[in-house]
């Protein structure tokens, strides 16, 4: 049986598993920042400990940072207090609670690869709905070439449960298929880098809403 993922992540954040990374902005965020105009609105899906959001907000971007873990959102609210940065509890598996054409950009660092194929496609359609015309989507996810691929119980194609944690690994072709209907791909590449002390392989994507 697959554990409730909100409970899994609330436990991680209650134990402070990610706190040691709070001052380390992700490489992906540093790559995305030059693509964002000051004053633009950005929705972060799966913000976790909020370090990237604080980085973006400190550089003049207006951020709505969301996560389904009420534990981490409470921590973020206590730690970051910029006027252009708001933290909100929101579950990606449900329709996004935002009006159509609301944001200039959507950012998702390692948060879109936890769902079934059907749900993943629904999420990408929801992202397109809330993006303004020509809005930008920036996401990073684990690649099928990552060292963790194949570990744990396989519950669907390219999807494994390891230590209670479900992860759907993406391929470049799968990303292209997810994006084909609503987006133009600006940049799509596989990148290997050290992550949490291990050599990991990610897919980085920059796309523009059609």
PDB file of C-alpha atoms in Angstrom:
ATOM      1  CA  UNK A   1       0.000   0.000   0.000  1.00  0.00           C
ATOM      2  CA  UNK A   2       1.314   3.460  -0.923  1.00  0.00           C
ATOM      3  CA  UNK A   3       1.556   5.725   2.106  1.00  0.00           C
ATOM      4  CA  UNK A   4      -0.184   9.094   2.242  1.00  0.00           C
ATOM      5  CA  UNK A   5       2.504  11.326   0.762  1.00  0.00           C
ATOM      6  CA  UNK A   6       1.424  14.359   2.779  1.00  0.00           C
ATOM      7  CA  UNK A   7       2.112  12.377   5.942  1.00  0.00           C
ATOM      8  CA  UNK A   8       5.481  11.276   4.547  1.00  0.00           C
ATOM      9  CA  UNK A   9       6.533  14.867   3.830  1.00  0.00           C
ATOM     10  CA  UNK A  10       5.080  16.288   7.034  1.00  0.00           C
ATOM     11  CA  UNK A  11       7.189  13.772   8.944  1.00  0.00           C
ATOM     12  CA  UNK A  12      10.304  14.753   6.949  1.00  0.00           C
ATOM     13  CA  UNK A  13       9.753  18.433   7.684  1.00  0.00           C
ATOM     14  CA  UNK A  14       8.837  17.848  11.341  1.00  0.00           C
ATOM     15  CA  UNK A  15      12.154  16.041  11.746  1.00  0.00           C
ATOM     16  CA  UNK A  16      13.936  18.886   9.928  1.00  0.00           C
ATOM     17  CA  UNK A  17      15.352  16.607   7.223  1.00  0.00           C
ATOM     18  CA  UNK A  18      15.840  19.497   4.790  1.00  0.00           C
ATOM     19  CA  UNK A  19      16.720  22.319   7.160  1.00  0.00           C
ATOM     20  CA  UNK A  20      20.446  21.975   6.482  1.00  0.00           C
ATOM     21  CA  UNK A  21      19.761  23.076   2.884  1.00  0.00           C
ATOM     22  CA  UNK A  22      17.763  26.207   3.728  1.00  0.00           C
ATOM     23  CA  UNK A  23      20.609  28.585   2.815  1.00  0.00           C
ATOM     24  CA  UNK A  24      21.614  26.733  -0.368  1.00  0.00           C
ATOM     25  CA  UNK A  25      19.689  28.085  -3.355  1.00  0.00           C
ATOM     26  CA  UNK A  26      19.179  25.429  -6.023  1.00  0.00           C
ATOM     27  CA  UNK A  27      21.243  25.628  -9.203  1.00  0.00           C
ATOM     28  CA  UNK A  28      17.987  25.457 -11.152  1.00  0.00           C
ATOM     29  CA  UNK A  29      16.688  28.628  -9.459  1.00  0.00           C
ATOM     30  CA  UNK A  30      19.892  30.440 -10.373  1.00  0.00           C
ATOM     31  CA  UNK A  31      19.372  29.399 -13.988  1.00  0.00           C
ATOM     32  CA  UNK A  32      15.749  30.567 -13.963  1.00  0.00           C
ATOM     33  CA  UNK A  33      16.208  33.999 -12.358  1.00  0.00           C
ATOM     34  CA  UNK A  34      17.645  35.708 -15.497  1.00  0.00           C
ATOM     35  CA  UNK A  35      14.464  34.621 -17.329  1.00  0.00           C
ATOM     36  CA  UNK A  36      12.220  36.517 -14.892  1.00  0.00           C
ATOM     37  CA  UNK A  37      11.443  40.214 -15.052  1.00  0.00           C
ATOM     38  CA  UNK A  38      11.361  42.244 -11.850  1.00  0.00           C
ATOM     39  CA  UNK A  39       7.781  42.664 -10.702  1.00  0.00           C
ATOM     40  CA  UNK A  40       6.589  39.569 -12.540  1.00  0.00           C
ATOM     41  CA  UNK A  41       4.324  37.101 -10.747  1.00  0.00           C
ATOM     42  CA  UNK A  42       5.511  33.558 -10.136  1.00  0.00           C
ATOM     43  CA  UNK A  43       3.709  30.526  -8.722  1.00  0.00           C
ATOM     44  CA  UNK A  44       5.964  27.956  -7.082  1.00  0.00           C
ATOM     45  CA  UNK A  45       4.496  24.454  -6.971  1.00  0.00           C
ATOM     46  CA  UNK A  46       6.013  22.381  -4.177  1.00  0.00           C
ATOM     47  CA  UNK A  47       8.113  25.055  -2.524  1.00  0.00           C
ATOM     48  CA  UNK A  48       9.428  22.910   0.334  1.00  0.00           C
ATOM     49  CA  UNK A  49      11.701  24.918   2.633  1.00  0.00           C
ATOM     50  CA  UNK A  50      11.214  28.034   0.521  1.00  0.00           C
ATOM     51  CA  UNK A  51      14.849  28.886  -0.176  1.00  0.00           C
ATOM     52  CA  UNK A  52      14.299  29.431  -3.916  1.00  0.00           C
ATOM     53  CA  UNK A  53      11.261  31.605  -3.236  1.00  0.00           C
ATOM     54  CA  UNK A  54      13.207  33.821  -0.859  1.00  0.00           C
ATOM     55  CA  UNK A  55      15.897  34.104  -3.554  1.00  0.00           C
ATOM     56  CA  UNK A  56      13.403  35.105  -6.250  1.00  0.00           C
ATOM     57  CA  UNK A  57      11.556  37.528  -3.974  1.00  0.00           C
ATOM     58  CA  UNK A  58      14.838  39.128  -2.894  1.00  0.00           C
ATOM     59  CA  UNK A  59      15.466  39.809  -6.568  1.00  0.00           C
ATOM     60  CA  UNK A  60      12.182  41.619  -7.188  1.00  0.00           C
ATOM     61  CA  UNK A  61       9.817  38.818  -8.269  1.00  0.00           C
ATOM     62  CA  UNK A  62       6.363  38.518  -6.654  1.00  0.00           C
ATOM     63  CA  UNK A  63       5.985  34.956  -5.374  1.00  0.00           C
ATOM     64  CA  UNK A  64       3.074  32.731  -4.400  1.00  0.00           C
ATOM     65  CA  UNK A  65       4.827  29.698  -2.916  1.00  0.00           C
ATOM     66  CA  UNK A  66       2.749  26.566  -2.355  1.00  0.00           C
ATOM     67  CA  UNK A  67       3.199  23.147  -0.793  1.00  0.00           C
ATOM     68  CA  UNK A  68       0.837  20.460   0.472  1.00  0.00           C
ATOM     69  CA  UNK A  69       2.808  20.161   3.724  1.00  0.00           C
ATOM     70  CA  UNK A  70       1.230  22.469   6.284  1.00  0.00           C
ATOM     71  CA  UNK A  71       4.268  21.815   8.483  1.00  0.00           C
ATOM     72  CA  UNK A  72       6.770  23.292   6.045  1.00  0.00           C
ATOM     73  CA  UNK A  73       4.480  26.181   5.070  1.00  0.00           C
ATOM     74  CA  UNK A  74       4.219  27.177   8.750  1.00  0.00           C
ATOM     75  CA  UNK A  75       8.015  27.019   9.023  1.00  0.00           C
ATOM     76  CA  UNK A  76       8.459  29.139   5.881  1.00  0.00           C
ATOM     77  CA  UNK A  77       6.013  31.796   7.067  1.00  0.00           C
ATOM     78  CA  UNK A  78       7.981  32.063  10.306  1.00  0.00           C
ATOM     79  CA  UNK A  79      11.366  32.302   8.578  1.00  0.00           C
ATOM     80  CA  UNK A  80      10.709  34.488   5.513  1.00  0.00           C
ATOM     81  CA  UNK A  81       8.876  37.791   5.764  1.00  0.00           C
ATOM     82  CA  UNK A  82       9.204  39.701   2.511  1.00  0.00           C
ATOM     83  CA  UNK A  83       6.226  41.772   1.294  1.00  0.00           C
ATOM     84  CA  UNK A  84       6.321  40.153  -2.168  1.00  0.00           C
ATOM     85  CA  UNK A  85       6.443  36.577  -0.850  1.00  0.00           C
ATOM     86  CA  UNK A  86       3.358  34.620   0.250  1.00  0.00           C
ATOM     87  CA  UNK A  87       3.256  30.992   1.392  1.00  0.00           C
ATOM     88  CA  UNK A  88       0.062  28.974   0.902  1.00  0.00           C
ATOM     89  CA  UNK A  89      -0.921  25.370   1.611  1.00  0.00           C
ATOM     90  CA  UNK A  90      -2.043  23.832  -1.688  1.00  0.00           C
ATOM     91  CA  UNK A  91      -2.233  20.242  -2.957  1.00  0.00           C
ATOM     92  CA  UNK A  92      -0.981  19.705  -6.513  1.00  0.00           C
ATOM     93  CA  UNK A  93      -3.210  16.664  -6.922  1.00  0.00           C
ATOM     94  CA  UNK A  94      -6.225  18.999  -6.810  1.00  0.00           C
ATOM     95  CA  UNK A  95      -7.153  21.782  -9.283  1.00  0.00           C
ATOM     96  CA  UNK A  96      -5.006  24.858  -8.687  1.00  0.00           C
ATOM     97  CA  UNK A  97      -6.945  27.452  -6.624  1.00  0.00           C
ATOM     98  CA  UNK A  98      -6.089  30.314  -8.971  1.00  0.00           C
ATOM     99  CA  UNK A  99      -7.916  32.077 -11.784  1.00  0.00           C
ATOM    100  CA  UNK A 100      -6.997  31.558 -15.422  1.00  0.00           C
ATOM    101  CA  UNK A 101      -4.178  33.728 -16.764  1.00  0.00           C
ATOM    102  CA  UNK A 102      -2.977  34.675 -13.262  1.00  0.00           C
ATOM    103  CA  UNK A 103       0.815  34.273 -13.390  1.00  0.00           C
ATOM    104  CA  UNK A 104       3.717  35.307 -15.586  1.00  0.00           C
ATOM    105  CA  UNK A 105       5.601  32.151 -14.622  1.00  0.00           C
ATOM    106  CA  UNK A 106       5.280  28.808 -12.859  1.00  0.00           C
ATOM    107  CA  UNK A 107       8.282  27.205 -11.145  1.00  0.00           C
ATOM    108  CA  UNK A 108       8.456  23.585  -9.997  1.00  0.00           C
ATOM    109  CA  UNK A 109      11.702  22.173  -8.656  1.00  0.00           C
ATOM    110  CA  UNK A 110      11.370  18.416  -8.074  1.00  0.00           C
ATOM    111  CA  UNK A 111       7.621  18.543  -7.419  1.00  0.00           C
ATOM    112  CA  UNK A 112       5.911  17.374 -10.621  1.00  0.00           C
ATOM    113  CA  UNK A 113       7.316  13.836 -10.655  1.00  0.00           C
ATOM    114  CA  UNK A 114       5.228  12.238  -7.908  1.00  0.00           C
ATOM    115  CA  UNK A 115       2.038  11.395  -9.780  1.00  0.00           C
ATOM    116  CA  UNK A 116       0.442   8.903 -12.155  1.00  0.00           C
ATOM    117  CA  UNK A 117       0.572   9.645 -15.868  1.00  0.00           C
ATOM    118  CA  UNK A 118      -3.090  10.742 -15.924  1.00  0.00           C
ATOM    119  CA  UNK A 119      -2.658  13.046 -12.931  1.00  0.00           C
ATOM    120  CA  UNK A 120       0.606  14.460 -14.318  1.00  0.00           C
ATOM    121  CA  UNK A 121      -1.175  15.431 -17.536  1.00  0.00           C
ATOM    122  CA  UNK A 122      -3.964  17.082 -15.545  1.00  0.00           C
ATOM    123  CA  UNK A 123      -1.386  19.079 -13.613  1.00  0.00           C
ATOM    124  CA  UNK A 124       0.349  20.301 -16.777  1.00  0.00           C
ATOM    125  CA  UNK A 125      -3.030  21.385 -18.173  1.00  0.00           C
ATOM    126  CA  UNK A 126      -3.782  23.249 -14.925  1.00  0.00           C
ATOM    127  CA  UNK A 127      -0.424  25.012 -15.126  1.00  0.00           C
ATOM    128  CA  UNK A 128      -1.258  26.147 -18.669  1.00  0.00           C
ATOM    129  CA  UNK A 129      -4.633  27.413 -17.440  1.00  0.00           C
ATOM    130  CA  UNK A 130      -3.177  29.655 -14.719  1.00  0.00           C
ATOM    131  CA  UNK A 131      -0.323  30.981 -16.864  1.00  0.00           C
ATOM    132  CA  UNK A 132      -0.836  34.218 -18.739  1.00  0.00           C
ATOM    133  CA  UNK A 133      -0.481  34.147 -22.537  1.00  0.00           C
ATOM    134  CA  UNK A 134       3.214  33.573 -23.326  1.00  0.00           C
ATOM    135  CA  UNK A 135       3.787  32.766 -19.645  1.00  0.00           C
ATOM    136  CA  UNK A 136       6.795  30.637 -18.757  1.00  0.00           C
ATOM    137  CA  UNK A 137       6.987  27.205 -17.175  1.00  0.00           C
ATOM    138  CA  UNK A 138      10.221  26.155 -15.485  1.00  0.00           C
ATOM    139  CA  UNK A 139      10.456  22.668 -14.025  1.00  0.00           C
ATOM    140  CA  UNK A 140      13.093  20.185 -12.887  1.00  0.00           C
ATOM    141  CA  UNK A 141      12.458  16.503 -12.281  1.00  0.00           C
ATOM    142  CA  UNK A 142      14.326  13.241 -11.813  1.00  0.00           C
ATOM    143  CA  UNK A 143      15.437  11.507 -15.004  1.00  0.00           C
ATOM    144  CA  UNK A 144      15.039   7.834 -15.871  1.00  0.00           C
ATOM    145  CA  UNK A 145      18.860   7.844 -15.910  1.00  0.00           C
ATOM    146  CA  UNK A 146      19.090   8.866 -12.251  1.00  0.00           C
ATOM    147  CA  UNK A 147      20.852   6.453  -9.887  1.00  0.00           C
ATOM    148  CA  UNK A 148      17.628   5.876  -7.924  1.00  0.00           C
ATOM    149  CA  UNK A 149      15.687   4.673 -10.956  1.00  0.00           C
ATOM    150  CA  UNK A 150      14.525   1.105 -10.411  1.00  0.00           C
ATOM    151  CA  UNK A 151      14.972   1.137  -6.636  1.00  0.00           C
ATOM    152  CA  UNK A 152      11.967   0.132  -4.550  1.00  0.00           C
ATOM    153  CA  UNK A 153       8.615  -1.233  -5.690  1.00  0.00           C
ATOM    154  CA  UNK A 154       7.513  -0.383  -9.238  1.00  0.00           C
ATOM    155  CA  UNK A 155       3.877   0.765  -9.043  1.00  0.00           C
ATOM    156  CA  UNK A 156       3.501   2.108 -12.595  1.00  0.00           C
ATOM    157  CA  UNK A 157       5.697   2.727 -15.630  1.00  0.00           C
ATOM    158  CA  UNK A 158       8.864   4.564 -14.506  1.00  0.00           C
ATOM    159  CA  UNK A 159       7.287   5.030 -11.054  1.00  0.00           C
ATOM    160  CA  UNK A 160       8.746   3.516  -7.882  1.00  0.00           C
ATOM    161  CA  UNK A 161       8.035   3.632  -4.154  1.00  0.00           C
ATOM    162  CA  UNK A 162      11.213   3.683  -2.069  1.00  0.00           C
ATOM    163  CA  UNK A 163      11.164   4.066   1.711  1.00  0.00           C
ATOM    164  CA  UNK A 164       7.538   5.217   1.519  1.00  0.00           C
ATOM    165  CA  UNK A 165       8.414   7.925  -1.017  1.00  0.00           C
ATOM    166  CA  UNK A 166       6.834   7.701  -4.483  1.00  0.00           C
ATOM    167  CA  UNK A 167       8.741   9.089  -7.484  1.00  0.00           C
ATOM    168  CA  UNK A 168       7.835   9.143 -11.190  1.00  0.00           C
ATOM    169  CA  UNK A 169      10.996   9.395 -13.292  1.00  0.00           C
ATOM    170  CA  UNK A 170      10.724  11.366 -16.556  1.00  0.00           C
ATOM    171  CA  UNK A 171      12.433  10.917 -19.907  1.00  0.00           C
ATOM    172  CA  UNK A 172      13.103  13.693 -22.411  1.00  0.00           C
ATOM    173  CA  UNK A 173      10.521  12.173 -24.770  1.00  0.00           C
ATOM    174  CA  UNK A 174       7.946  12.000 -21.979  1.00  0.00           C
ATOM    175  CA  UNK A 175       8.513  15.682 -21.220  1.00  0.00           C
ATOM    176  CA  UNK A 176       8.060  16.584 -24.875  1.00  0.00           C
ATOM    177  CA  UNK A 177       4.788  14.666 -24.929  1.00  0.00           C
ATOM    178  CA  UNK A 178       3.521  16.392 -21.763  1.00  0.00           C
ATOM    179  CA  UNK A 179       4.331  19.807 -23.238  1.00  0.00           C
ATOM    180  CA  UNK A 180       3.193  19.257 -26.826  1.00  0.00           C
ATOM    181  CA  UNK A 181      -0.386  20.540 -26.515  1.00  0.00           C
ATOM    182  CA  UNK A 182       0.035  23.782 -24.584  1.00  0.00           C
ATOM    183  CA  UNK A 183       3.700  24.786 -24.663  1.00  0.00           C
ATOM    184  CA  UNK A 184       6.637  25.649 -26.877  1.00  0.00           C
ATOM    185  CA  UNK A 185       9.850  24.122 -25.522  1.00  0.00           C
ATOM    186  CA  UNK A 186      12.609  26.697 -25.102  1.00  0.00           C
ATOM    187  CA  UNK A 187      15.140  24.492 -23.340  1.00  0.00           C
ATOM    188  CA  UNK A 188      15.031  20.809 -22.438  1.00  0.00           C
ATOM    189  CA  UNK A 189      18.108  18.975 -21.235  1.00  0.00           C
ATOM    190  CA  UNK A 190      19.382  16.241 -18.989  1.00  0.00           C
ATOM    191  CA  UNK A 191      21.867  17.392 -16.358  1.00  0.00           C
ATOM    192  CA  UNK A 192      23.998  15.392 -13.936  1.00  0.00           C
ATOM    193  CA  UNK A 193      25.071  17.054 -10.706  1.00  0.00           C
ATOM    194  CA  UNK A 194      25.788  16.298  -7.082  1.00  0.00           C
ATOM    195  CA  UNK A 195      22.568  16.419  -5.068  1.00  0.00           C
ATOM    196  CA  UNK A 196      22.296  15.575  -1.395  1.00  0.00           C
ATOM    197  CA  UNK A 197      25.735  13.973  -1.559  1.00  0.00           C
ATOM    198  CA  UNK A 198      24.963  11.702  -4.507  1.00  0.00           C
ATOM    199  CA  UNK A 199      25.567  12.016  -8.266  1.00  0.00           C
ATOM    200  CA  UNK A 200      22.039  12.601  -9.583  1.00  0.00           C
ATOM    201  CA  UNK A 201      20.509  13.083 -13.019  1.00  0.00           C
ATOM    202  CA  UNK A 202      17.751  15.613 -13.649  1.00  0.00           C
ATOM    203  CA  UNK A 203      15.730  16.955 -16.535  1.00  0.00           C
ATOM    204  CA  UNK A 204      15.602  20.752 -16.694  1.00  0.00           C
ATOM    205  CA  UNK A 205      12.900  22.388 -18.791  1.00  0.00           C
ATOM    206  CA  UNK A 206      12.078  25.971 -19.811  1.00  0.00           C
ATOM    207  CA  UNK A 207       8.847  26.287 -21.834  1.00  0.00           C
ATOM    208  CA  UNK A 208       6.482  29.033 -22.997  1.00  0.00           C
ATOM    209  CA  UNK A 209       2.697  28.785 -23.068  1.00  0.00           C
ATOM    210  CA  UNK A 210       1.370  28.860 -26.617  1.00  0.00           C
TER     211      UNK A 210
END
